[in-house]
Amino acid sequence: MSRKVLIVDDSKTVREVLKNTLTEAGYDVCSAESGQDALGLVEGKHYDLLMTDLDLPKMSGLEFIAEVRKIPGRRFLPIVVLSSEEKQKKFVDCIKAGASGYLEKPLEEEQILSIMQTIIPY
């Protein structure tokens, strides 16, 4: 049974690159372009890991993480933040909000697969 991953990013290109990389590695991938759209998916389905951008329309990635943590049964769901912003300051904010990991853009396939194996190994 493959691991389910939800990608949340307003960039179609980023969503497609991540989806292709993860699908080729054997993951079952869904995506959303906003935090609000993603919340509906997280409430209704099981995911093994979420990947979210910080700069999202309608709600920030940090707000999205905080909302996910309020959903029953999602308190410990692994969440990896994707961002091109300054890593040091944002990393601390992300951890405080409940993130499990952080990847800085631009993303490289090796980094993506490495963090996946660390957080949700097959």
mmCIF file of C-alpha atoms in Angstrom:
data_model
loop_
_atom_site.group_PDB
_atom_site.id
_atom_site.type_symbol
_atom_site.label_atom_id
_atom_site.label_comp_id
_atom_site.label_asym_id
_atom_site.label_seq_id
_atom_site.Cartn_x
_atom_site.Cartn_y
_atom_site.Cartn_z
ATOM 1 C CA MET A 1 0.000 0.000 0.000
ATOM 2 C CA SER A 2 1.501 3.320 -1.031
ATOM 3 C CA ARG A 3 1.877 6.290 1.277
ATOM 4 C CA LYS A 4 -0.522 9.192 0.659
ATOM 5 C CA VAL A 5 0.874 12.710 0.351
ATOM 6 C CA LEU A 6 -0.993 16.001 -0.008
ATOM 7 C CA ILE A 7 0.879 18.878 -1.664
ATOM 8 C CA VAL A 8 -0.388 22.421 -0.995
ATOM 9 C CA ASP A 9 1.161 25.107 -3.181
ATOM 10 C CA ASP A 10 -0.274 27.917 -5.292
ATOM 11 C CA SER A 11 2.343 27.265 -7.992
ATOM 12 C CA LYS A 12 1.125 24.725 -10.526
ATOM 13 C CA THR A 13 4.722 24.080 -11.557
ATOM 14 C CA VAL A 14 5.802 23.230 -8.005
ATOM 15 C CA ARG A 15 2.783 20.951 -7.547
ATOM 16 C CA GLU A 16 3.547 19.130 -10.810
ATOM 17 C CA VAL A 17 7.268 18.719 -10.072
ATOM 18 C CA LEU A 18 6.547 17.347 -6.594
ATOM 19 C CA LYS A 19 3.739 15.117 -7.847
ATOM 20 C CA ASN A 20 5.917 13.640 -10.613
ATOM 21 C CA THR A 21 8.886 13.092 -8.284
ATOM 22 C CA LEU A 22 6.807 11.465 -5.560
ATOM 23 C CA THR A 23 4.615 9.409 -7.898
ATOM 24 C CA GLU A 24 7.716 7.962 -9.580
ATOM 25 C CA ALA A 25 9.007 7.060 -6.111
ATOM 26 C CA GLY A 26 5.785 5.146 -5.340
ATOM 27 C CA TYR A 27 3.774 7.666 -3.360
ATOM 28 C CA ASP A 28 0.063 8.342 -3.918
ATOM 29 C CA VAL A 29 -0.140 12.131 -4.388
ATOM 30 C CA CYS A 30 -3.008 14.634 -4.240
ATOM 31 C CA SER A 31 -2.684 18.397 -4.452
ATOM 32 C CA ALA A 32 -4.434 21.670 -3.642
ATOM 33 C CA GLU A 33 -3.579 25.265 -4.470
ATOM 34 C CA SER A 34 -4.859 26.919 -1.294
ATOM 35 C CA GLY A 35 -4.936 26.184 2.413
ATOM 36 C CA GLN A 36 -8.730 26.308 2.447
ATOM 37 C CA ASP A 37 -9.001 23.731 -0.336
ATOM 38 C CA ALA A 38 -6.472 21.526 1.431
ATOM 39 C CA LEU A 39 -8.280 21.693 4.784
ATOM 40 C CA GLY A 40 -11.341 20.132 3.191
ATOM 41 C CA LEU A 41 -9.193 17.295 1.857
ATOM 42 C CA VAL A 42 -7.393 16.740 5.174
ATOM 43 C CA GLU A 43 -10.692 16.586 7.066
ATOM 44 C CA GLY A 44 -12.134 13.991 4.707
ATOM 45 C CA LYS A 45 -9.216 11.681 3.873
ATOM 46 C CA HIS A 46 -6.224 10.021 5.449
ATOM 47 C CA TYR A 47 -2.782 11.308 4.446
ATOM 48 C CA ASP A 48 0.576 10.089 5.668
ATOM 49 C CA LEU A 49 2.261 13.453 5.070
ATOM 50 C CA LEU A 50 1.424 17.022 4.036
ATOM 51 C CA MET A 51 3.754 19.350 2.121
ATOM 52 C CA THR A 52 2.785 23.020 2.190
ATOM 53 C CA ASP A 53 4.112 26.306 0.903
ATOM 54 C CA LEU A 54 4.152 29.234 3.335
ATOM 55 C CA ASP A 55 2.763 31.779 0.859
ATOM 56 C CA LEU A 56 -0.716 30.521 0.040
ATOM 57 C CA PRO A 57 -3.838 32.357 -1.113
ATOM 58 C CA LYS A 58 -6.683 32.814 1.415
ATOM 59 C CA MET A 59 -4.592 31.676 4.420
ATOM 60 C CA SER A 60 -0.869 31.422 5.050
ATOM 61 C CA GLY A 61 0.944 28.129 5.334
ATOM 62 C CA LEU A 62 1.436 28.772 9.049
ATOM 63 C CA GLU A 63 -2.315 29.303 9.488
ATOM 64 C CA PHE A 64 -2.971 26.132 7.495
ATOM 65 C CA ILE A 65 -0.661 24.119 9.754
ATOM 66 C CA ALA A 66 -2.346 25.506 12.879
ATOM 67 C CA GLU A 67 -5.790 24.591 11.487
ATOM 68 C CA VAL A 68 -4.667 21.063 10.576
ATOM 69 C CA ARG A 69 -3.415 20.570 14.140
ATOM 70 C CA LYS A 70 -6.935 21.358 15.430
ATOM 71 C CA ILE A 71 -8.541 18.541 13.385
ATOM 72 C CA PRO A 72 -9.179 15.433 15.501
ATOM 73 C CA GLY A 73 -6.648 12.731 14.656
ATOM 74 C CA ARG A 74 -4.321 15.113 12.775
ATOM 75 C CA ARG A 75 -2.283 16.446 15.684
ATOM 76 C CA PHE A 76 0.754 14.319 14.801
ATOM 77 C CA LEU A 77 0.345 14.202 11.008
ATOM 78 C CA PRO A 78 3.786 14.974 9.517
ATOM 79 C CA ILE A 79 3.888 18.350 7.750
ATOM 80 C CA VAL A 80 6.829 19.534 5.647
ATOM 81 C CA VAL A 81 7.027 23.239 4.814
ATOM 82 C CA LEU A 82 8.213 24.350 1.371
ATOM 83 C CA SER A 83 9.471 27.898 1.109
ATOM 84 C CA SER A 84 11.891 30.176 -0.647
ATOM 85 C CA GLU A 85 11.975 32.581 2.277
ATOM 86 C CA GLU A 86 14.891 33.030 4.674
ATOM 87 C CA LYS A 87 15.257 29.645 6.312
ATOM 88 C CA GLN A 88 16.467 30.540 9.803
ATOM 89 C CA LYS A 89 13.615 32.790 10.923
ATOM 90 C CA LYS A 90 10.813 30.934 9.158
ATOM 91 C CA PHE A 91 12.031 27.530 10.313
ATOM 92 C CA VAL A 92 11.441 28.486 13.945
ATOM 93 C CA ASP A 93 7.957 29.854 13.127
ATOM 94 C CA CYS A 94 7.115 26.655 11.261
ATOM 95 C CA ILE A 95 8.206 24.394 14.120
ATOM 96 C CA LYS A 96 6.181 26.482 16.588
ATOM 97 C CA ALA A 97 3.123 26.101 14.325
ATOM 98 C CA GLY A 98 3.569 22.330 14.254
ATOM 99 C CA ALA A 99 5.689 21.545 11.180
ATOM 100 C CA SER A 100 7.778 18.381 11.105
ATOM 101 C CA GLY A 101 10.338 19.529 8.548
ATOM 102 C CA TYR A 102 11.352 22.297 6.168
ATOM 103 C CA LEU A 103 12.570 22.279 2.553
ATOM 104 C CA GLU A 104 13.923 25.423 0.972
ATOM 105 C CA LYS A 105 13.061 26.180 -2.652
ATOM 106 C CA PRO A 106 14.243 25.589 -5.264
ATOM 107 C CA LEU A 107 13.599 21.927 -4.531
ATOM 108 C CA GLU A 108 15.907 19.169 -5.655
ATOM 109 C CA GLU A 109 14.717 15.605 -6.172
ATOM 110 C CA GLU A 110 17.371 14.191 -3.842
ATOM 111 C CA GLN A 111 16.271 16.512 -0.983
ATOM 112 C CA ILE A 112 12.601 15.682 -1.513
ATOM 113 C CA LEU A 113 13.121 11.937 -1.446
ATOM 114 C CA SER A 114 15.527 12.147 1.481
ATOM 115 C CA ILE A 115 13.057 13.972 3.702
ATOM 116 C CA MET A 116 10.282 11.594 2.655
ATOM 117 C CA GLN A 117 12.368 8.585 3.672
ATOM 118 C CA THR A 118 13.250 10.255 6.964
ATOM 119 C CA ILE A 119 9.693 11.179 7.930
ATOM 120 C CA ILE A 120 7.614 8.377 6.384
ATOM 121 C CA PRO A 121 9.888 5.537 5.273
ATOM 122 C CA TYR A 122 8.448 2.725 3.175
#
